[in-house]
């Protein structure tokens, strides 16, 4: 019988209405278990870990990611897979970060949650959780995990964590993976796209966790009418070591002299500037337009087809492990965990 560890961090899936205010608040996982009788029929052993207090994922950050990584490594040898129950708002950030923090992963770590609390009659939480558990327990003929990756399982789709984005605030189809196909789709049975699933490059190597993160990153979203002062504040602020620049289309931004001179000044200060497109799909190619080429010439590096969520987690992880910015830049350009198509 396989063993699955359920890590409940919080989120709508486990929330209940506060009778006074009507607002949703996270409750203890123990209160949810009676509603999850279906799990008992799955011929699996479960261990549950509950975060205290459970968090609305708006309050999740590097400390929580570290805690998730530590809970996983502490149970790694005795478990077959992990399901992380998490709020949807920052799930794509957490799944992205964990994909870099968990090295040599050979077991599934499946994030899930829901748009409606599990206690509501029309909840999507039960189906999401049960599919996530089934995927976390799935093995091939040789007994190896079918999906040894950090993923998000939501609305019948299994998405690579570091390719996922939250795209719908209210619908059940809350997540999408615009630049990489789903790893599996749940219908009457779960169909795995086995050729797309990432496997450890050194099988048998024990899991290692990297919990030293450098969070000195900010995000500049370019938009028409952006002021010089706003660009200065973000790009030249002393508190940042890297800035993700969310550009237009295939990686284009303002080519006016004041903008490019701030970019050059930031590069001179030693900052790592990463170009990510604001478009949901497609990738950055700074050679197509003069406006993109100007950024490349000024020292901005391509984020390729990464999501902002994934670029942020990758920067935190790389900067945490490498004091030298040249090393960080070189590794940013490499596909480490399937996060970019390169
Ligand atoms: N605010 C909630 C959270 O992210 C929303 C959700 O779970 O869907 O925790």
CSV table of C-alpha atoms and ligand atoms in Angstrom, one decimal:
chain,number,residue,atom,x,y,z
A,1,UNK,CA,0.0,0.0,0.0
A,2,UNK,CA,1.4,3.4,-1.0
A,3,UNK,CA,1.9,6.2,1.5
A,4,UNK,CA,0.9,9.8,0.7
A,5,UNK,CA,1.8,12.8,2.8
A,6,UNK,CA,-0.9,15.6,2.7
A,7,UNK,CA,0.6,18.9,3.6
A,8,UNK,CA,-2.2,21.4,4.4
A,9,UNK,CA,-0.8,25.0,4.3
A,10,UNK,CA,-4.2,26.7,4.1
A,11,UNK,CA,-6.2,28.3,1.3
A,12,UNK,CA,-9.9,28.4,0.2
A,13,UNK,CA,-10.0,24.6,0.1
A,14,UNK,CA,-10.0,24.5,3.9
A,15,UNK,CA,-11.8,27.8,4.7
A,16,UNK,CA,-15.1,28.4,6.4
A,17,UNK,CA,-17.2,31.5,6.6
A,18,UNK,CA,-16.8,33.6,9.7
A,19,UNK,CA,-20.4,33.8,11.0
A,20,UNK,CA,-19.8,37.4,12.1
A,21,UNK,CA,-18.2,38.9,9.0
A,22,UNK,CA,-19.1,36.4,6.3
A,23,UNK,CA,-15.4,36.5,5.1
A,24,UNK,CA,-13.7,33.2,4.4
A,25,UNK,CA,-11.1,32.1,7.0
A,26,UNK,CA,-8.7,29.1,7.1
A,27,UNK,CA,-9.6,26.3,9.6
A,28,UNK,CA,-7.7,23.4,11.0
A,29,UNK,CA,-7.2,20.4,8.6
A,30,UNK,CA,-8.7,18.0,11.2
A,31,UNK,CA,-12.0,19.7,10.7
A,32,UNK,CA,-11.9,18.8,7.0
A,33,UNK,CA,-11.1,15.2,7.3
A,34,UNK,CA,-14.7,14.0,8.0
A,35,UNK,CA,-15.7,15.6,4.6
A,36,UNK,CA,-13.0,13.6,2.8
A,37,UNK,CA,-14.4,10.1,3.2
A,38,UNK,CA,-13.5,9.3,-0.4
A,39,UNK,CA,-9.8,9.2,0.5
A,40,UNK,CA,-10.5,6.2,2.8
A,41,UNK,CA,-11.6,4.2,-0.3
A,42,UNK,CA,-8.3,4.7,-2.1
A,43,UNK,CA,-6.2,1.9,-0.5
A,44,UNK,CA,-3.5,4.3,0.5
A,45,UNK,CA,-1.9,5.2,3.8
A,46,UNK,CA,-2.1,8.9,4.6
A,47,UNK,CA,-0.1,11.1,6.9
A,48,UNK,CA,-1.3,14.7,7.3
A,49,UNK,CA,0.8,17.7,8.2
A,50,UNK,CA,-1.1,20.9,9.1
A,51,UNK,CA,0.4,24.3,9.1
A,52,UNK,CA,-0.3,26.3,12.3
A,53,UNK,CA,-1.9,28.7,11.6
A,54,UNK,CA,-3.2,27.7,8.1
A,55,UNK,CA,-2.4,30.5,5.7
A,56,UNK,CA,-4.3,32.4,3.1
A,57,UNK,CA,-1.7,32.1,0.4
A,58,UNK,CA,-1.5,35.8,0.0
A,59,UNK,CA,0.7,35.5,3.2
A,60,UNK,CA,2.8,32.7,1.8
A,61,UNK,CA,6.5,33.5,1.0
A,62,UNK,CA,10.0,32.1,1.2
A,63,UNK,CA,9.6,31.1,4.9
A,64,UNK,CA,6.6,28.9,4.0
A,65,UNK,CA,8.4,27.4,1.0
A,66,UNK,CA,11.3,26.5,3.3
A,67,UNK,CA,8.8,24.9,5.7
A,68,UNK,CA,7.2,22.9,2.9
A,69,UNK,CA,10.6,21.7,1.7
A,70,UNK,CA,11.6,20.7,5.3
A,71,UNK,CA,8.3,18.8,5.8
A,72,UNK,CA,9.0,17.0,2.6
A,73,UNK,CA,12.6,16.0,3.3
A,74,UNK,CA,11.7,14.9,6.8
A,75,UNK,CA,9.3,12.3,5.4
A,76,UNK,CA,10.9,11.6,2.0
A,77,UNK,CA,12.1,8.1,2.6
A,78,UNK,CA,8.9,6.8,4.1
A,79,UNK,CA,6.5,8.4,1.5
A,80,UNK,CA,5.6,7.6,-2.1
A,81,UNK,CA,4.3,11.1,-2.9
A,82,UNK,CA,3.3,14.4,-1.5
A,83,UNK,CA,0.1,16.5,-2.0
A,84,UNK,CA,0.4,20.2,-0.9
A,85,UNK,CA,-2.9,21.8,-0.2
A,86,UNK,CA,-2.4,25.5,-0.9
A,87,UNK,CA,-4.3,28.7,-1.7
A,88,UNK,CA,-4.7,29.4,-5.4
A,89,UNK,CA,-3.6,33.0,-5.3
A,90,UNK,CA,0.2,32.3,-5.0
A,91,UNK,CA,0.2,28.6,-5.8
A,92,UNK,CA,2.1,29.1,-9.1
A,93,UNK,CA,4.8,31.1,-7.2
A,94,UNK,CA,5.1,28.4,-4.5
A,95,UNK,CA,5.2,25.5,-7.0
A,96,UNK,CA,7.8,27.4,-9.1
A,97,UNK,CA,10.0,28.1,-6.2
A,98,UNK,CA,9.8,24.5,-4.8
A,99,UNK,CA,10.7,23.1,-8.2
A,100,UNK,CA,14.1,24.8,-7.8
A,101,UNK,CA,14.4,24.2,-4.0
A,102,UNK,CA,13.9,20.4,-4.3
A,103,UNK,CA,16.9,19.0,-6.1
A,104,UNK,CA,17.1,15.4,-7.4
A,105,UNK,CA,13.4,14.9,-6.8
A,106,UNK,CA,12.3,11.4,-7.6
A,107,UNK,CA,8.8,11.5,-6.0
A,108,UNK,CA,5.7,13.6,-7.0
A,109,UNK,CA,5.0,16.8,-5.2
A,110,UNK,CA,1.5,17.8,-6.3
A,111,UNK,CA,0.0,21.2,-5.3
A,112,UNK,CA,-3.7,21.6,-5.3
A,113,UNK,CA,-6.5,23.6,-3.8
A,114,UNK,CA,-9.9,24.9,-4.8
A,115,UNK,CA,-12.0,27.9,-5.8
A,116,UNK,CA,-14.8,26.8,-3.4
A,117,UNK,CA,-14.2,25.5,0.1
A,118,UNK,CA,-14.4,21.8,0.5
A,119,UNK,CA,-17.5,22.1,2.8
A,120,UNK,CA,-19.6,23.7,0.0
A,121,UNK,CA,-21.9,21.5,-2.0
A,122,UNK,CA,-20.5,22.5,-5.4
A,123,UNK,CA,-16.9,22.4,-4.2
A,124,UNK,CA,-14.1,21.7,-6.8
A,125,UNK,CA,-11.9,20.8,-3.8
A,126,UNK,CA,-12.8,17.1,-3.6
A,127,UNK,CA,-12.1,16.3,-7.2
A,128,UNK,CA,-8.9,18.3,-7.2
A,129,UNK,CA,-7.6,16.6,-4.1
A,130,UNK,CA,-8.6,13.1,-5.2
A,131,UNK,CA,-7.0,13.5,-8.6
A,132,UNK,CA,-3.8,15.0,-6.9
A,133,UNK,CA,-3.6,12.0,-4.6
A,134,UNK,CA,-4.1,9.5,-7.4
A,135,UNK,CA,-1.3,11.2,-9.4
A,136,UNK,CA,1.0,11.4,-6.4
A,137,UNK,CA,0.6,7.6,-5.9
A,138,UNK,CA,0.9,6.6,-9.6
A,139,UNK,CA,3.7,4.2,-10.5
A,140,UNK,CA,5.0,2.8,-13.7
A,141,UNK,CA,5.5,-1.0,-14.2
A,142,UNK,CA,8.9,-0.9,-12.5
A,143,UNK,CA,7.5,0.8,-9.4
A,144,UNK,CA,8.9,4.3,-10.2
A,145,UNK,CA,6.8,7.4,-9.7
A,146,UNK,CA,5.1,8.4,-13.0
A,147,UNK,CA,5.4,12.1,-12.3
A,148,UNK,CA,8.6,12.9,-10.2
A,149,UNK,CA,8.0,16.6,-10.5
A,150,UNK,CA,6.6,19.6,-8.7
A,151,UNK,CA,3.2,20.1,-10.3
A,152,UNK,CA,-0.2,21.8,-9.9
A,153,UNK,CA,-3.3,19.6,-10.3
A,154,UNK,CA,-6.4,21.6,-10.9
A,155,UNK,CA,-9.6,21.2,-12.8
A,156,UNK,CA,-8.7,17.8,-14.3
A,157,UNK,CA,-5.3,19.0,-15.5
A,158,UNK,CA,-1.8,18.3,-14.3
A,159,UNK,CA,0.5,21.2,-15.1
A,160,UNK,CA,4.3,21.6,-14.5
A,161,UNK,CA,4.5,23.8,-11.4
A,162,UNK,CA,7.1,26.2,-12.8
A,163,UNK,CA,5.1,26.7,-16.1
A,164,UNK,CA,1.8,27.5,-14.4
A,165,UNK,CA,0.0,30.7,-13.9
A,166,UNK,CA,-3.3,31.6,-12.2
A,167,UNK,CA,-5.5,32.8,-15.1
A,168,UNK,CA,-9.0,32.9,-13.6
A,169,UNK,CA,-10.0,34.5,-10.4
A,170,UNK,CA,-13.4,32.9,-10.1
A,171,UNK,CA,-13.8,29.9,-12.6
A,172,UNK,CA,-12.8,26.4,-11.7
A,173,UNK,CA,-10.2,26.5,-14.6
A,174,UNK,CA,-8.0,28.7,-12.4
A,175,UNK,CA,-4.6,27.6,-13.8
A,176,UNK,CA,-3.0,27.4,-17.2
A,177,UNK,CA,0.4,26.4,-18.5
A,178,UNK,CA,0.5,28.5,-21.7
A,179,UNK,CA,4.0,27.5,-22.8
A,180,UNK,CA,4.0,23.8,-22.0
A,181,UNK,CA,1.3,21.2,-22.5
A,182,UNK,CA,-0.4,19.5,-19.5
A,183,UNK,CA,1.6,16.5,-18.1
A,184,UNK,CA,-1.7,14.6,-17.6
A,185,UNK,CA,-5.4,15.0,-18.0
A,186,UNK,CA,-8.0,13.4,-15.8
A,187,UNK,CA,-11.2,12.1,-17.5
A,188,UNK,CA,-12.6,8.7,-16.8
A,189,UNK,CA,-9.0,7.7,-16.3
A,190,UNK,CA,-5.9,9.8,-15.9
A,191,UNK,CA,-4.0,10.0,-19.2
A,192,UNK,CA,-0.3,10.8,-18.8
A,193,UNK,CA,1.8,12.5,-21.4
A,194,UNK,CA,4.8,10.5,-20.4
A,195,UNK,CA,7.1,12.0,-23.0
A,196,UNK,CA,6.7,15.4,-21.5
A,197,UNK,CA,7.5,14.5,-17.9
A,198,UNK,CA,10.8,15.5,-16.4
A,199,UNK,CA,12.8,12.7,-14.7
A,200,UNK,CA,15.8,13.0,-12.4
A,201,UNK,CA,19.1,13.2,-14.3
A,202,UNK,CA,20.9,11.2,-11.7
A,203,UNK,CA,18.4,8.6,-10.5
A,204,UNK,CA,19.0,7.3,-7.0
A,205,UNK,CA,20.7,10.5,-5.8
A,206,UNK,CA,19.1,11.5,-2.5
A,207,UNK,CA,16.8,14.6,-2.4
A,208,UNK,CA,18.6,17.8,-1.4
A,209,UNK,CA,16.8,20.9,-0.4
A,210,UNK,CA,18.1,24.5,-1.0
A,211,UNK,CA,16.5,26.8,1.5
A,212,UNK,CA,18.9,29.8,1.2
A,213,UNK,CA,17.0,32.2,-0.9
A,214,UNK,CA,18.0,35.8,-1.8
A,215,UNK,CA,14.8,37.7,-2.2
A,216,UNK,CA,16.3,41.1,-3.4
A,217,UNK,CA,14.2,41.0,-6.6
A,218,UNK,CA,11.6,43.4,-7.8
A,219,UNK,CA,9.3,43.5,-10.9
A,220,UNK,CA,9.0,46.4,-13.2
A,221,UNK,CA,5.9,46.2,-15.5
A,222,UNK,CA,6.5,48.5,-18.4
A,223,UNK,CA,3.4,50.4,-19.5
A,224,UNK,CA,2.5,53.4,-21.7
A,225,UNK,CA,2.9,56.6,-19.6
A,226,UNK,CA,5.3,55.1,-17.1
A,227,UNK,CA,7.3,57.9,-15.5
A,228,UNK,CA,11.0,58.2,-15.4
A,229,UNK,CA,10.9,58.4,-11.6
A,230,UNK,CA,9.0,55.2,-11.3
A,231,UNK,CA,11.5,53.4,-13.5
A,232,UNK,CA,14.4,54.9,-11.6
A,233,UNK,CA,12.9,53.9,-8.2
A,234,UNK,CA,12.6,50.3,-9.3
A,235,UNK,CA,15.7,49.8,-11.4
A,236,UNK,CA,18.1,51.8,-9.3
A,237,UNK,CA,16.8,51.1,-5.8
A,238,UNK,CA,19.6,50.0,-3.5
A,239,UNK,CA,17.6,47.1,-2.1
A,240,UNK,CA,17.5,45.1,-5.2
A,241,UNK,CA,20.1,42.8,-6.8
A,242,UNK,CA,17.8,41.8,-9.7
A,243,UNK,CA,14.8,43.2,-11.5
A,244,UNK,CA,12.4,41.3,-13.7
A,245,UNK,CA,11.3,43.7,-16.5
A,246,UNK,CA,7.9,42.7,-17.8
A,247,UNK,CA,8.1,43.9,-21.4
A,248,UNK,CA,5.7,44.0,-24.4
A,249,UNK,CA,5.3,41.3,-27.0
A,250,UNK,CA,8.6,39.5,-27.8
A,251,UNK,CA,10.6,41.4,-25.3
A,252,UNK,CA,10.2,45.1,-26.4
A,253,UNK,CA,10.3,48.1,-24.2
A,254,UNK,CA,10.5,51.9,-24.5
A,255,UNK,CA,13.6,52.9,-26.6
A,256,UNK,CA,13.6,56.5,-25.4
A,257,UNK,CA,17.0,57.8,-24.3
A,258,UNK,CA,16.0,58.3,-20.6
A,259,UNK,CA,14.7,54.7,-20.3
A,260,UNK,CA,17.8,53.1,-21.9
A,261,UNK,CA,20.1,55.3,-19.8
A,262,UNK,CA,18.5,54.0,-16.6
A,263,UNK,CA,18.8,50.4,-17.8
A,264,UNK,CA,22.5,51.0,-18.5
A,265,UNK,CA,23.0,52.6,-15.1
A,266,UNK,CA,21.4,49.6,-13.4
A,267,UNK,CA,23.6,47.2,-15.3
A,268,UNK,CA,26.6,49.3,-14.4
A,269,UNK,CA,25.5,49.0,-10.7
A,270,UNK,CA,25.8,45.3,-11.2
A,271,UNK,CA,22.1,44.5,-11.2
A,272,UNK,CA,20.7,41.4,-13.0
A,273,UNK,CA,18.0,42.5,-15.4
A,274,UNK,CA,15.7,39.8,-16.8
A,275,UNK,CA,13.3,40.3,-19.7
A,276,UNK,CA,10.0,38.5,-19.4
A,277,UNK,CA,7.1,39.2,-21.8
A,278,UNK,CA,3.8,40.4,-20.4
A,279,UNK,CA,2.1,38.1,-23.0
A,280,UNK,CA,0.7,34.9,-21.6
A,281,UNK,CA,2.3,32.7,-24.2
A,282,UNK,CA,5.3,32.9,-26.5
A,283,UNK,CA,8.8,33.9,-25.7
A,284,UNK,CA,11.3,36.8,-25.6
A,285,UNK,CA,13.4,37.3,-28.6
A,286,UNK,CA,15.3,40.6,-28.3
A,287,UNK,CA,16.6,40.4,-31.9
A,288,UNK,CA,13.3,41.0,-33.7
A,289,UNK,CA,12.7,44.7,-33.1
A,290,UNK,CA,15.1,47.6,-32.5
A,291,UNK,CA,13.3,48.2,-29.2
A,292,UNK,CA,14.2,44.7,-28.0
A,293,UNK,CA,17.7,44.9,-29.4
A,294,UNK,CA,18.4,48.1,-27.5
A,295,UNK,CA,17.6,46.2,-24.2
A,296,UNK,CA,19.9,43.4,-25.2
A,297,UNK,CA,22.7,45.7,-26.1
A,298,UNK,CA,22.3,47.5,-22.8
A,299,UNK,CA,22.9,44.2,-20.9
A,300,UNK,CA,19.4,42.9,-20.2
A,301,UNK,CA,19.2,39.1,-20.3
A,302,UNK,CA,16.4,37.0,-21.9
A,303,UNK,CA,14.0,35.2,-19.7
A,304,UNK,CA,13.0,33.2,-22.8
A,305,UNK,CA,9.4,31.8,-22.3
A,306,UNK,CA,9.5,31.7,-18.5
A,307,UNK,CA,6.6,33.0,-16.4
A,308,UNK,CA,7.2,35.8,-14.0
A,309,UNK,CA,6.4,33.4,-11.2
A,310,UNK,CA,9.0,31.0,-12.3
A,311,UNK,CA,11.7,33.7,-13.0
A,312,UNK,CA,11.2,35.1,-9.5
A,313,UNK,CA,11.6,31.6,-7.9
A,314,UNK,CA,14.6,30.9,-10.0
A,315,UNK,CA,16.3,34.2,-9.2
A,316,UNK,CA,15.6,33.7,-5.4
A,317,UNK,CA,17.2,30.3,-5.6
A,318,UNK,CA,20.2,31.1,-7.8
A,319,UNK,CA,21.0,34.3,-6.0
A,320,UNK,CA,20.7,32.5,-2.6
A,321,UNK,CA,23.4,30.0,-3.8
A,322,UNK,CA,25.7,32.2,-5.9
A,323,UNK,CA,27.1,35.5,-4.6
A,324,UNK,CA,28.6,36.0,-8.1
A,325,UNK,CA,26.1,37.7,-10.5
A,326,UNK,CA,28.0,36.3,-13.5
A,327,UNK,CA,27.2,32.8,-12.3
A,328,UNK,CA,23.6,33.7,-11.7
A,329,UNK,CA,23.2,35.1,-15.2
A,330,UNK,CA,24.8,32.1,-16.8
A,331,UNK,CA,22.5,29.7,-14.9
A,332,UNK,CA,19.4,31.9,-15.7
A,333,UNK,CA,19.9,31.2,-19.4
A,334,UNK,CA,19.9,27.4,-18.7
A,335,UNK,CA,16.9,25.2,-18.5
A,336,UNK,CA,17.2,23.8,-14.9
A,337,UNK,CA,13.9,22.1,-14.1
A,338,UNK,CA,11.9,22.3,-17.4
A,339,UNK,CA,11.0,26.0,-16.7
A,340,UNK,CA,12.1,27.3,-20.1
A,341,UNK,CA,12.0,25.8,-23.6
A,342,UNK,CA,15.7,25.7,-24.3
B,1,LIG,N1,-7.0,33.9,-1.1
B,1,LIG,C1,-7.1,32.4,-1.2
B,1,LIG,C2,-5.7,31.9,-1.0
B,1,LIG,O1,-4.9,32.0,-1.9
B,1,LIG,C3,-7.7,32.0,-2.5
B,1,LIG,C4,-7.7,30.6,-2.7
B,1,LIG,O2,-7.2,29.7,-2.0
B,1,LIG,O3,-8.2,30.2,-3.8
B,1,LIG,O4,-5.3,31.3,0.0
